[in-house]
């Protein structure tokens, strides 16, 4: 007599309220990591998110999982901003500027203190999103170059490294004042990217692999800070 095997049950989709709670936790954690550092208490994050501690641990069993969730969330937001900028067909250089300025609101600086030696920088989700960001930013730059608005000697790494460095929080300043400073410095930087170039850039741009060893950039895969 032939035996029958039952088909595996499909994995149930998370409920809408569970997804909303996860989003609120990640956003609250990202904000508090920026404001108070990566060692902020879990119960304070739960309070900011408007959920109980048990809800936080249901989504993120430990601090490492929560940090990973925040980094993934930041990368995904940056990717979405780049996609939106690339879909804007009105002005290539203006679209590039919009992407750069909106990246500040994602608070990429939250990545800086969290990329410790035990962080899984090679997690498939992070690698996939990082590669997508690099590809999208490259497309934004190429389109601006083709329009004649962007100097031709700018590489993806030039942009990502500058954004990462200029959005770092200032010592002794709150998040609001640091954001205002970053927006101002980014605009000075962006003005310097416009064609025709006023000078010849010294040296050559670093490669994407080299950039991934630098702390506090969109393409970071491991922090070299100790």
mmCIF file with all atom_site columns, C-alpha atoms in Angstrom:
data_model
loop_
_atom_site.group_PDB
_atom_site.id
_atom_site.type_symbol
_atom_site.label_atom_id
_atom_site.label_alt_id
_atom_site.label_comp_id
_atom_site.label_asym_id
_atom_site.label_entity_id
_atom_site.label_seq_id
_atom_site.pdbx_PDB_ins_code
_atom_site.Cartn_x
_atom_site.Cartn_y
_atom_site.Cartn_z
_atom_site.occupancy
_atom_site.B_iso_or_equiv
_atom_site.pdbx_formal_charge
_atom_site.auth_seq_id
_atom_site.auth_comp_id
_atom_site.auth_asym_id
_atom_site.auth_atom_id
_atom_site.pdbx_PDB_model_num
ATOM 1   C CA . UNK A 1 1   ? 0.000  0.000  0.000   1.00 0.00 ? 1   UNK A CA 1
ATOM 2   C CA . UNK A 1 2   ? 1.439  3.308  -1.070  1.00 0.00 ? 2   UNK A CA 1
ATOM 3   C CA . UNK A 1 3   ? 2.112  5.850  1.614   1.00 0.00 ? 3   UNK A CA 1
ATOM 4   C CA . UNK A 1 4   ? 1.311  9.472  1.125   1.00 0.00 ? 4   UNK A CA 1
ATOM 5   C CA . UNK A 1 5   ? 3.325  12.327 2.444   1.00 0.00 ? 5   UNK A CA 1
ATOM 6   C CA . UNK A 1 6   ? 1.633  15.474 3.508   1.00 0.00 ? 6   UNK A CA 1
ATOM 7   C CA . UNK A 1 7   ? 2.791  18.709 1.952   1.00 0.00 ? 7   UNK A CA 1
ATOM 8   C CA . UNK A 1 8   ? 4.693  21.037 4.293   1.00 0.00 ? 8   UNK A CA 1
ATOM 9   C CA . UNK A 1 9   ? 2.563  23.722 5.815   1.00 0.00 ? 9   UNK A CA 1
ATOM 10  C CA . UNK A 1 10  ? 3.268  27.187 4.450   1.00 0.00 ? 10  UNK A CA 1
ATOM 11  C CA . UNK A 1 11  ? 4.958  29.596 6.819   1.00 0.00 ? 11  UNK A CA 1
ATOM 12  C CA . UNK A 1 12  ? 2.285  31.949 8.135   1.00 0.00 ? 12  UNK A CA 1
ATOM 13  C CA . UNK A 1 13  ? 2.693  35.582 7.246   1.00 0.00 ? 13  UNK A CA 1
ATOM 14  C CA . UNK A 1 14  ? 3.267  37.993 10.125  1.00 0.00 ? 14  UNK A CA 1
ATOM 15  C CA . UNK A 1 15  ? 0.149  39.823 11.178  1.00 0.00 ? 15  UNK A CA 1
ATOM 16  C CA . UNK A 1 16  ? -0.181 43.483 10.222  1.00 0.00 ? 16  UNK A CA 1
ATOM 17  C CA . UNK A 1 17  ? -0.011 44.628 13.837  1.00 0.00 ? 17  UNK A CA 1
ATOM 18  C CA . UNK A 1 18  ? 3.137  42.561 14.382  1.00 0.00 ? 18  UNK A CA 1
ATOM 19  C CA . UNK A 1 19  ? 4.774  44.193 11.371  1.00 0.00 ? 19  UNK A CA 1
ATOM 20  C CA . UNK A 1 20  ? 3.797  47.629 12.654  1.00 0.00 ? 20  UNK A CA 1
ATOM 21  C CA . UNK A 1 21  ? 5.257  46.850 16.070  1.00 0.00 ? 21  UNK A CA 1
ATOM 22  C CA . UNK A 1 22  ? 8.514  45.667 14.510  1.00 0.00 ? 22  UNK A CA 1
ATOM 23  C CA . UNK A 1 23  ? 8.747  48.862 12.485  1.00 0.00 ? 23  UNK A CA 1
ATOM 24  C CA . UNK A 1 24  ? 8.106  51.009 15.562  1.00 0.00 ? 24  UNK A CA 1
ATOM 25  C CA . UNK A 1 25  ? 10.751 49.137 17.547  1.00 0.00 ? 25  UNK A CA 1
ATOM 26  C CA . UNK A 1 26  ? 13.390 49.498 14.841  1.00 0.00 ? 26  UNK A CA 1
ATOM 27  C CA . UNK A 1 27  ? 12.689 53.202 14.333  1.00 0.00 ? 27  UNK A CA 1
ATOM 28  C CA . UNK A 1 28  ? 12.770 53.863 18.078  1.00 0.00 ? 28  UNK A CA 1
ATOM 29  C CA . UNK A 1 29  ? 16.004 51.889 18.450  1.00 0.00 ? 29  UNK A CA 1
ATOM 30  C CA . UNK A 1 30  ? 17.632 53.757 15.569  1.00 0.00 ? 30  UNK A CA 1
ATOM 31  C CA . UNK A 1 31  ? 16.720 57.120 17.105  1.00 0.00 ? 31  UNK A CA 1
ATOM 32  C CA . UNK A 1 32  ? 17.940 56.148 20.558  1.00 0.00 ? 32  UNK A CA 1
ATOM 33  C CA . UNK A 1 33  ? 21.172 54.628 19.231  1.00 0.00 ? 33  UNK A CA 1
ATOM 34  C CA . UNK A 1 34  ? 21.903 57.990 17.603  1.00 0.00 ? 34  UNK A CA 1
ATOM 35  C CA . UNK A 1 35  ? 20.927 59.991 20.680  1.00 0.00 ? 35  UNK A CA 1
ATOM 36  C CA . UNK A 1 36  ? 22.311 57.812 23.480  1.00 0.00 ? 36  UNK A CA 1
ATOM 37  C CA . UNK A 1 37  ? 24.623 55.237 21.928  1.00 0.00 ? 37  UNK A CA 1
ATOM 38  C CA . UNK A 1 38  ? 24.233 51.526 21.146  1.00 0.00 ? 38  UNK A CA 1
ATOM 39  C CA . UNK A 1 39  ? 24.090 50.474 24.821  1.00 0.00 ? 39  UNK A CA 1
ATOM 40  C CA . UNK A 1 40  ? 20.748 52.165 25.498  1.00 0.00 ? 40  UNK A CA 1
ATOM 41  C CA . UNK A 1 41  ? 18.474 50.023 27.667  1.00 0.00 ? 41  UNK A CA 1
ATOM 42  C CA . UNK A 1 42  ? 15.960 47.769 25.928  1.00 0.00 ? 42  UNK A CA 1
ATOM 43  C CA . UNK A 1 43  ? 13.143 48.915 28.207  1.00 0.00 ? 43  UNK A CA 1
ATOM 44  C CA . UNK A 1 44  ? 13.792 52.537 27.158  1.00 0.00 ? 44  UNK A CA 1
ATOM 45  C CA . UNK A 1 45  ? 13.565 51.518 23.496  1.00 0.00 ? 45  UNK A CA 1
ATOM 46  C CA . UNK A 1 46  ? 10.316 49.683 24.246  1.00 0.00 ? 46  UNK A CA 1
ATOM 47  C CA . UNK A 1 47  ? 8.924  52.766 25.963  1.00 0.00 ? 47  UNK A CA 1
ATOM 48  C CA . UNK A 1 48  ? 9.860  54.981 22.994  1.00 0.00 ? 48  UNK A CA 1
ATOM 49  C CA . UNK A 1 49  ? 8.220  52.498 20.613  1.00 0.00 ? 49  UNK A CA 1
ATOM 50  C CA . UNK A 1 50  ? 5.076  52.276 22.741  1.00 0.00 ? 50  UNK A CA 1
ATOM 51  C CA . UNK A 1 51  ? 5.333  48.527 23.269  1.00 0.00 ? 51  UNK A CA 1
ATOM 52  C CA . UNK A 1 52  ? 6.223  46.207 26.118  1.00 0.00 ? 52  UNK A CA 1
ATOM 53  C CA . UNK A 1 53  ? 9.605  44.582 26.683  1.00 0.00 ? 53  UNK A CA 1
ATOM 54  C CA . UNK A 1 54  ? 8.144  41.201 25.776  1.00 0.00 ? 54  UNK A CA 1
ATOM 55  C CA . UNK A 1 55  ? 7.143  42.534 22.345  1.00 0.00 ? 55  UNK A CA 1
ATOM 56  C CA . UNK A 1 56  ? 10.694 43.722 21.714  1.00 0.00 ? 56  UNK A CA 1
ATOM 57  C CA . UNK A 1 57  ? 12.164 40.345 22.642  1.00 0.00 ? 57  UNK A CA 1
ATOM 58  C CA . UNK A 1 58  ? 9.550  38.528 20.574  1.00 0.00 ? 58  UNK A CA 1
ATOM 59  C CA . UNK A 1 59  ? 10.902 40.261 17.477  1.00 0.00 ? 59  UNK A CA 1
ATOM 60  C CA . UNK A 1 60  ? 14.535 40.533 18.562  1.00 0.00 ? 60  UNK A CA 1
ATOM 61  C CA . UNK A 1 61  ? 15.708 37.856 21.029  1.00 0.00 ? 61  UNK A CA 1
ATOM 62  C CA . UNK A 1 62  ? 18.846 39.799 22.017  1.00 0.00 ? 62  UNK A CA 1
ATOM 63  C CA . UNK A 1 63  ? 20.605 43.123 21.500  1.00 0.00 ? 63  UNK A CA 1
ATOM 64  C CA . UNK A 1 64  ? 22.680 41.781 18.621  1.00 0.00 ? 64  UNK A CA 1
ATOM 65  C CA . UNK A 1 65  ? 19.519 40.847 16.715  1.00 0.00 ? 65  UNK A CA 1
ATOM 66  C CA . UNK A 1 66  ? 18.095 44.313 17.366  1.00 0.00 ? 66  UNK A CA 1
ATOM 67  C CA . UNK A 1 67  ? 21.267 46.024 16.129  1.00 0.00 ? 67  UNK A CA 1
ATOM 68  C CA . UNK A 1 68  ? 21.144 43.886 13.002  1.00 0.00 ? 68  UNK A CA 1
ATOM 69  C CA . UNK A 1 69  ? 17.519 44.879 12.480  1.00 0.00 ? 69  UNK A CA 1
ATOM 70  C CA . UNK A 1 70  ? 18.380 48.567 12.778  1.00 0.00 ? 70  UNK A CA 1
ATOM 71  C CA . UNK A 1 71  ? 21.281 48.358 10.323  1.00 0.00 ? 71  UNK A CA 1
ATOM 72  C CA . UNK A 1 72  ? 19.134 46.456 7.808   1.00 0.00 ? 72  UNK A CA 1
ATOM 73  C CA . UNK A 1 73  ? 16.384 49.054 8.220   1.00 0.00 ? 73  UNK A CA 1
ATOM 74  C CA . UNK A 1 74  ? 18.818 51.928 7.572   1.00 0.00 ? 74  UNK A CA 1
ATOM 75  C CA . UNK A 1 75  ? 20.253 50.223 4.491   1.00 0.00 ? 75  UNK A CA 1
ATOM 76  C CA . UNK A 1 76  ? 16.796 49.466 3.120   1.00 0.00 ? 76  UNK A CA 1
ATOM 77  C CA . UNK A 1 77  ? 15.680 53.072 3.629   1.00 0.00 ? 77  UNK A CA 1
ATOM 78  C CA . UNK A 1 78  ? 18.727 54.370 1.789   1.00 0.00 ? 78  UNK A CA 1
ATOM 79  C CA . UNK A 1 79  ? 18.030 51.941 -1.045  1.00 0.00 ? 79  UNK A CA 1
ATOM 80  C CA . UNK A 1 80  ? 14.440 53.177 -1.286  1.00 0.00 ? 80  UNK A CA 1
ATOM 81  C CA . UNK A 1 81  ? 15.607 56.799 -1.384  1.00 0.00 ? 81  UNK A CA 1
ATOM 82  C CA . UNK A 1 82  ? 18.013 55.982 -4.200  1.00 0.00 ? 82  UNK A CA 1
ATOM 83  C CA . UNK A 1 83  ? 15.280 54.193 -6.140  1.00 0.00 ? 83  UNK A CA 1
ATOM 84  C CA . UNK A 1 84  ? 12.966 57.199 -5.755  1.00 0.00 ? 84  UNK A CA 1
ATOM 85  C CA . UNK A 1 85  ? 15.687 59.578 -6.922  1.00 0.00 ? 85  UNK A CA 1
ATOM 86  C CA . UNK A 1 86  ? 16.405 57.423 -9.957  1.00 0.00 ? 86  UNK A CA 1
ATOM 87  C CA . UNK A 1 87  ? 12.701 57.399 -10.825 1.00 0.00 ? 87  UNK A CA 1
ATOM 88  C CA . UNK A 1 88  ? 12.663 61.222 -10.819 1.00 0.00 ? 88  UNK A CA 1
ATOM 89  C CA . UNK A 1 89  ? 13.155 62.138 -14.476 1.00 0.00 ? 89  UNK A CA 1
ATOM 90  C CA . UNK A 1 90  ? 12.967 65.924 -14.140 1.00 0.00 ? 90  UNK A CA 1
ATOM 91  C CA . UNK A 1 91  ? 16.550 66.969 -13.316 1.00 0.00 ? 91  UNK A CA 1
ATOM 92  C CA . UNK A 1 92  ? 19.336 64.404 -12.843 1.00 0.00 ? 92  UNK A CA 1
ATOM 93  C CA . UNK A 1 93  ? 21.533 66.579 -10.644 1.00 0.00 ? 93  UNK A CA 1
ATOM 94  C CA . UNK A 1 94  ? 18.615 67.796 -8.527  1.00 0.00 ? 94  UNK A CA 1
ATOM 95  C CA . UNK A 1 95  ? 17.551 64.175 -8.031  1.00 0.00 ? 95  UNK A CA 1
ATOM 96  C CA . UNK A 1 96  ? 21.065 63.321 -6.869  1.00 0.00 ? 96  UNK A CA 1
ATOM 97  C CA . UNK A 1 97  ? 21.049 66.233 -4.424  1.00 0.00 ? 97  UNK A CA 1
ATOM 98  C CA . UNK A 1 98  ? 17.642 65.182 -3.077  1.00 0.00 ? 98  UNK A CA 1
ATOM 99  C CA . UNK A 1 99  ? 18.937 61.673 -2.428  1.00 0.00 ? 99  UNK A CA 1
ATOM 100 C CA . UNK A 1 100 ? 21.997 62.954 -0.588  1.00 0.00 ? 100 UNK A CA 1
ATOM 101 C CA . UNK A 1 101 ? 20.055 65.366 1.625   1.00 0.00 ? 101 UNK A CA 1
ATOM 102 C CA . UNK A 1 102 ? 17.304 62.867 2.411   1.00 0.00 ? 102 UNK A CA 1
ATOM 103 C CA . UNK A 1 103 ? 19.928 60.310 3.400   1.00 0.00 ? 103 UNK A CA 1
ATOM 104 C CA . UNK A 1 104 ? 20.723 62.523 6.391   1.00 0.00 ? 104 UNK A CA 1
ATOM 105 C CA . UNK A 1 105 ? 17.216 61.961 7.754   1.00 0.00 ? 105 UNK A CA 1
ATOM 106 C CA . UNK A 1 106 ? 17.789 58.208 7.642   1.00 0.00 ? 106 UNK A CA 1
ATOM 107 C CA . UNK A 1 107 ? 20.582 58.859 10.166  1.00 0.00 ? 107 UNK A CA 1
ATOM 108 C CA . UNK A 1 108 ? 23.306 56.730 8.668   1.00 0.00 ? 108 UNK A CA 1
ATOM 109 C CA . UNK A 1 109 ? 25.425 57.890 11.589  1.00 0.00 ? 109 UNK A CA 1
ATOM 110 C CA . UNK A 1 110 ? 23.521 55.303 13.634  1.00 0.00 ? 110 UNK A CA 1
ATOM 111 C CA . UNK A 1 111 ? 25.658 52.681 11.927  1.00 0.00 ? 111 UNK A CA 1
ATOM 112 C CA . UNK A 1 112 ? 28.946 54.004 13.265  1.00 0.00 ? 112 UNK A CA 1
ATOM 113 C CA . UNK A 1 113 ? 28.946 52.776 16.868  1.00 0.00 ? 113 UNK A CA 1
ATOM 114 C CA . UNK A 1 114 ? 27.127 49.563 16.017  1.00 0.00 ? 114 UNK A CA 1
ATOM 115 C CA . UNK A 1 115 ? 29.541 47.989 13.537  1.00 0.00 ? 115 UNK A CA 1
ATOM 116 C CA . UNK A 1 116 ? 31.580 46.161 16.144  1.00 0.00 ? 116 UNK A CA 1
ATOM 117 C CA . UNK A 1 117 ? 33.854 43.198 15.550  1.00 0.00 ? 117 UNK A CA 1
ATOM 118 C CA . UNK A 1 118 ? 31.107 40.690 16.379  1.00 0.00 ? 118 UNK A CA 1
ATOM 119 C CA . UNK A 1 119 ? 28.607 42.228 13.952  1.00 0.00 ? 119 UNK A CA 1
ATOM 120 C CA . UNK A 1 120 ? 27.781 39.994 10.995  1.00 0.00 ? 120 UNK A CA 1
ATOM 121 C CA . UNK A 1 121 ? 28.777 42.374 8.224   1.00 0.00 ? 121 UNK A CA 1
ATOM 122 C CA . UNK A 1 122 ? 28.561 39.604 5.631   1.00 0.00 ? 122 UNK A CA 1
ATOM 123 C CA . UNK A 1 123 ? 24.950 38.717 6.327   1.00 0.00 ? 123 UNK A CA 1
ATOM 124 C CA . UNK A 1 124 ? 23.273 37.979 2.962   1.00 0.00 ? 124 UNK A CA 1
ATOM 125 C CA . UNK A 1 125 ? 20.534 40.572 3.514   1.00 0.00 ? 125 UNK A CA 1
ATOM 126 C CA . UNK A 1 126 ? 23.059 43.321 4.210   1.00 0.00 ? 126 UNK A CA 1
ATOM 127 C CA . UNK A 1 127 ? 25.295 42.343 1.312   1.00 0.00 ? 127 UNK A CA 1
ATOM 128 C CA . UNK A 1 128 ? 22.345 42.269 -1.100  1.00 0.00 ? 128 UNK A CA 1
ATOM 129 C CA . UNK A 1 129 ? 21.059 45.669 0.011   1.00 0.00 ? 129 UNK A CA 1
ATOM 130 C CA . UNK A 1 130 ? 24.513 47.221 0.033   1.00 0.00 ? 130 UNK A CA 1
ATOM 131 C CA . UNK A 1 131 ? 25.173 46.034 -3.512  1.00 0.00 ? 131 UNK A CA 1
ATOM 132 C CA . UNK A 1 132 ? 21.816 47.438 -4.604  1.00 0.00 ? 132 UNK A CA 1
ATOM 133 C CA . UNK A 1 133 ? 22.654 50.822 -3.060  1.00 0.00 ? 133 UNK A CA 1
ATOM 134 C CA . UNK A 1 134 ? 25.995 50.939 -4.852  1.00 0.00 ? 134 UNK A CA 1
ATOM 135 C CA . UNK A 1 135 ? 24.350 50.072 -8.167  1.00 0.00 ? 135 UNK A CA 1
ATOM 136 C CA . UNK A 1 136 ? 21.594 52.675 -7.737  1.00 0.00 ? 136 UNK A CA 1
ATOM 137 C CA . UNK A 1 137 ? 23.985 55.426 -6.686  1.00 0.00 ? 137 UNK A CA 1
ATOM 138 C CA . UNK A 1 138 ? 26.190 54.574 -9.641  1.00 0.00 ? 138 UNK A CA 1
ATOM 139 C CA . UNK A 1 139 ? 23.197 54.962 -11.944 1.00 0.00 ? 139 UNK A CA 1
ATOM 140 C CA . UNK A 1 140 ? 22.353 58.335 -10.369 1.00 0.00 ? 140 UNK A CA 1
ATOM 141 C CA . UNK A 1 141 ? 25.890 59.555 -10.967 1.00 0.00 ? 141 UNK A CA 1
ATOM 142 C CA . UNK A 1 142 ? 26.026 58.306 -14.546 1.00 0.00 ? 142 UNK A CA 1
ATOM 143 C CA . UNK A 1 143 ? 22.751 59.994 -15.404 1.00 0.00 ? 143 UNK A CA 1
ATOM 144 C CA . UNK A 1 144 ? 23.960 63.295 -13.955 1.00 0.00 ? 144 UNK A CA 1
ATOM 145 C CA . UNK A 1 145 ? 27.216 62.979 -15.872 1.00 0.00 ? 145 UNK A CA 1
ATOM 146 C CA . UNK A 1 146 ? 25.385 62.306 -19.131 1.00 0.00 ? 146 UNK A CA 1
ATOM 147 C CA . UNK A 1 147 ? 23.322 65.455 -18.576 1.00 0.00 ? 147 UNK A CA 1
ATOM 148 C CA . UNK A 1 148 ? 26.524 67.482 -18.351 1.00 0.00 ? 148 UNK A CA 1
ATOM 149 C CA . UNK A 1 149 ? 25.738 68.663 -14.819 1.00 0.00 ? 149 UNK A CA 1
ATOM 150 C CA . UNK A 1 150 ? 28.123 66.427 -12.868 1.00 0.00 ? 150 UNK A CA 1
ATOM 151 C CA . UNK A 1 151 ? 31.890 66.539 -13.261 1.00 0.00 ? 151 UNK A CA 1
ATOM 152 C CA . UNK A 1 152 ? 33.025 63.332 -14.992 1.00 0.00 ? 152 UNK A CA 1
ATOM 153 C CA . UNK A 1 153 ? 35.772 62.356 -12.544 1.00 0.00 ? 153 UNK A CA 1
ATOM 154 C CA . UNK A 1 154 ? 33.462 61.579 -9.603  1.00 0.00 ? 154 UNK A CA 1
ATOM 155 C CA . UNK A 1 155 ? 33.141 57.931 -8.572  1.00 0.00 ? 155 UNK A CA 1
ATOM 156 C CA . UNK A 1 156 ? 30.498 56.183 -6.490  1.00 0.00 ? 156 UNK A CA 1
ATOM 157 C CA . UNK A 1 157 ? 33.018 55.852 -3.685  1.00 0.00 ? 157 UNK A CA 1
ATOM 158 C CA . UNK A 1 158 ? 33.671 59.611 -3.658  1.00 0.00 ? 158 UNK A CA 1
ATOM 159 C CA . UNK A 1 159 ? 30.002 60.280 -2.979  1.00 0.00 ? 159 UNK A CA 1
ATOM 160 C CA . UNK A 1 160 ? 29.386 57.504 -0.457  1.00 0.00 ? 160 UNK A CA 1
ATOM 161 C CA . UNK A 1 161 ? 32.518 58.271 1.535   1.00 0.00 ? 161 UNK A CA 1
ATOM 162 C CA . UNK A 1 162 ? 31.746 61.997 1.689   1.00 0.00 ? 162 UNK A CA 1
ATOM 163 C CA . UNK A 1 163 ? 28.154 61.396 2.787   1.00 0.00 ? 163 UNK A CA 1
ATOM 164 C CA . UNK A 1 164 ? 29.316 58.977 5.466   1.00 0.00 ? 164 UNK A CA 1
ATOM 165 C CA . UNK A 1 165 ? 31.907 61.386 6.835   1.00 0.00 ? 165 UNK A CA 1
ATOM 166 C CA . UNK A 1 166 ? 29.812 64.559 6.672   1.00 0.00 ? 166 UNK A CA 1
ATOM 167 C CA . UNK A 1 167 ? 26.809 63.024 8.432   1.00 0.00 ? 167 UNK A CA 1
ATOM 168 C CA . UNK A 1 168 ? 28.720 61.898 11.509  1.00 0.00 ? 168 UNK A CA 1
ATOM 169 C CA . UNK A 1 169 ? 27.305 63.463 14.701  1.00 0.00 ? 169 UNK A CA 1
ATOM 170 C CA . UNK A 1 170 ? 29.281 66.339 16.159  1.00 0.00 ? 170 UNK A CA 1
ATOM 171 C CA . UNK A 1 171 ? 30.666 65.917 19.689  1.00 0.00 ? 171 UNK A CA 1
ATOM 172 C CA . UNK A 1 172 ? 28.592 67.804 22.217  1.00 0.00 ? 172 UNK A CA 1
ATOM 173 C CA . UNK A 1 173 ? 25.745 68.571 19.829  1.00 0.00 ? 173 UNK A CA 1
ATOM 174 C CA . UNK A 1 174 ? 22.259 67.145 19.756  1.00 0.00 ? 174 UNK A CA 1
ATOM 175 C CA . UNK A 1 175 ? 20.791 65.325 16.767  1.00 0.00 ? 175 UNK A CA 1
ATOM 176 C CA . UNK A 1 176 ? 18.924 68.408 15.476  1.00 0.00 ? 176 UNK A CA 1
ATOM 177 C CA . UNK A 1 177 ? 21.951 70.700 15.368  1.00 0.00 ? 177 UNK A CA 1
ATOM 178 C CA . UNK A 1 178 ? 24.149 67.950 13.917  1.00 0.00 ? 178 UNK A CA 1
ATOM 179 C CA . UNK A 1 179 ? 21.580 67.417 11.162  1.00 0.00 ? 179 UNK A CA 1
ATOM 180 C CA . UNK A 1 180 ? 21.554 71.132 10.301  1.00 0.00 ? 180 UNK A CA 1
ATOM 181 C CA . UNK A 1 181 ? 25.348 71.182 10.135  1.00 0.00 ? 181 UNK A CA 1
ATOM 182 C CA . UNK A 1 182 ? 25.417 68.058 7.952   1.00 0.00 ? 182 UNK A CA 1
ATOM 183 C CA . UNK A 1 183 ? 22.878 69.495 5.485   1.00 0.00 ? 183 UNK A CA 1
ATOM 184 C CA . UNK A 1 184 ? 24.966 72.657 5.118   1.00 0.00 ? 184 UNK A CA 1
ATOM 185 C CA . UNK A 1 185 ? 28.239 70.811 4.585   1.00 0.00 ? 185 UNK A CA 1
ATOM 186 C CA . UNK A 1 186 ? 26.635 68.391 2.149   1.00 0.00 ? 186 UNK A CA 1
ATOM 187 C CA . UNK A 1 187 ? 25.396 71.263 0.011   1.00 0.00 ? 187 UNK A CA 1
ATOM 188 C CA . UNK A 1 188 ? 28.910 72.740 -0.096  1.00 0.00 ? 188 UNK A CA 1
ATOM 189 C CA . UNK A 1 189 ? 30.137 69.330 -1.209  1.00 0.00 ? 189 UNK A CA 1
ATOM 190 C CA . UNK A 1 190 ? 27.403 68.946 -3.831  1.00 0.00 ? 190 UNK A CA 1
ATOM 191 C CA . UNK A 1 191 ? 28.132 72.370 -5.290  1.00 0.00 ? 191 UNK A CA 1
ATOM 192 C CA . UNK A 1 192 ? 31.702 71.193 -5.775  1.00 0.00 ? 192 UNK A CA 1
ATOM 193 C CA . UNK A 1 193 ? 30.486 68.266 -7.873  1.00 0.00 ? 193 UNK A CA 1
ATOM 194 C CA . UNK A 1 194 ? 28.900 70.421 -10.536 1.00 0.00 ? 194 UNK A CA 1
ATOM 195 C CA . UNK A 1 195 ? 30.363 70.669 -14.039 1.00 0.00 ? 195 UNK A CA 1
ATOM 196 C CA . UNK A 1 196 ? 32.446 72.247 -15.336 1.00 0.00 ? 196 UNK A CA 1
ATOM 197 C CA . UNK A 1 197 ? 35.050 71.229 -12.790 1.00 0.00 ? 197 UNK A CA 1
ATOM 198 C CA . UNK A 1 198 ? 37.100 74.085 -11.338 1.00 0.00 ? 198 UNK A CA 1
ATOM 199 C CA . UNK A 1 199 ? 40.114 71.860 -10.694 1.00 0.00 ? 199 UNK A CA 1
ATOM 200 C CA . UNK A 1 200 ? 41.558 68.418 -11.317 1.00 0.00 ? 200 UNK A CA 1
ATOM 201 C CA . UNK A 1 201 ? 41.043 65.964 -8.486  1.00 0.00 ? 201 UNK A CA 1
ATOM 202 C CA . UNK A 1 202 ? 44.304 64.576 -7.085  1.00 0.00 ? 202 UNK A CA 1
ATOM 203 C CA . UNK A 1 203 ? 44.889 60.857 -7.010  1.00 0.00 ? 203 UNK A CA 1
ATOM 204 C CA . UNK A 1 204 ? 42.343 58.222 -7.933  1.00 0.00 ? 204 UNK A CA 1
ATOM 205 C CA . UNK A 1 205 ? 39.084 57.197 -6.224  1.00 0.00 ? 205 UNK A CA 1
ATOM 206 C CA . UNK A 1 206 ? 39.251 54.256 -3.867  1.00 0.00 ? 206 UNK A CA 1
ATOM 207 C CA . UNK A 1 207 ? 37.574 51.060 -4.932  1.00 0.00 ? 207 UNK A CA 1
ATOM 208 C CA . UNK A 1 208 ? 34.293 49.794 -3.510  1.00 0.00 ? 208 UNK A CA 1
ATOM 209 C CA . UNK A 1 209 ? 36.190 47.012 -1.734  1.00 0.00 ? 209 UNK A CA 1
ATOM 210 C CA . UNK A 1 210 ? 38.437 49.568 -0.048  1.00 0.00 ? 210 UNK A CA 1
ATOM 211 C CA . UNK A 1 211 ? 35.459 51.721 0.864   1.00 0.00 ? 211 UNK A CA 1
ATOM 212 C CA . UNK A 1 212 ? 33.811 48.802 2.639   1.00 0.00 ? 212 UNK A CA 1
ATOM 213 C CA . UNK A 1 213 ? 36.626 48.838 5.200   1.00 0.00 ? 213 UNK A CA 1
ATOM 214 C CA . UNK A 1 214 ? 35.882 52.455 6.156   1.00 0.00 ? 214 UNK A CA 1
ATOM 215 C CA . UNK A 1 215 ? 33.655 53.216 9.168   1.00 0.00 ? 215 UNK A CA 1
ATOM 216 C CA . UNK A 1 216 ? 30.496 55.303 8.879   1.00 0.00 ? 216 UNK A CA 1
ATOM 217 C CA . UNK A 1 217 ? 29.744 55.029 5.178   1.00 0.00 ? 217 UNK A CA 1
ATOM 218 C CA . UNK A 1 218 ? 26.708 53.649 3.405   1.00 0.00 ? 218 UNK A CA 1
ATOM 219 C CA . UNK A 1 219 ? 28.856 50.834 1.986   1.00 0.00 ? 219 UNK A CA 1
ATOM 220 C CA . UNK A 1 220 ? 30.538 49.930 5.266   1.00 0.00 ? 220 UNK A CA 1
ATOM 221 C CA . UNK A 1 221 ? 30.989 46.239 5.895   1.00 0.00 ? 221 UNK A CA 1
ATOM 222 C CA . UNK A 1 222 ? 33.287 46.442 8.902   1.00 0.00 ? 222 UNK A CA 1
ATOM 223 C CA . UNK A 1 223 ? 34.417 49.192 11.216  1.00 0.00 ? 223 UNK A CA 1
ATOM 224 C CA . UNK A 1 224 ? 38.163 49.686 11.603  1.00 0.00 ? 224 UNK A CA 1
ATOM 225 C CA . UNK A 1 225 ? 37.723 51.836 14.724  1.00 0.00 ? 225 UNK A CA 1
ATOM 226 C CA . UNK A 1 226 ? 38.858 50.443 18.035  1.00 0.00 ? 226 UNK A CA 1
#
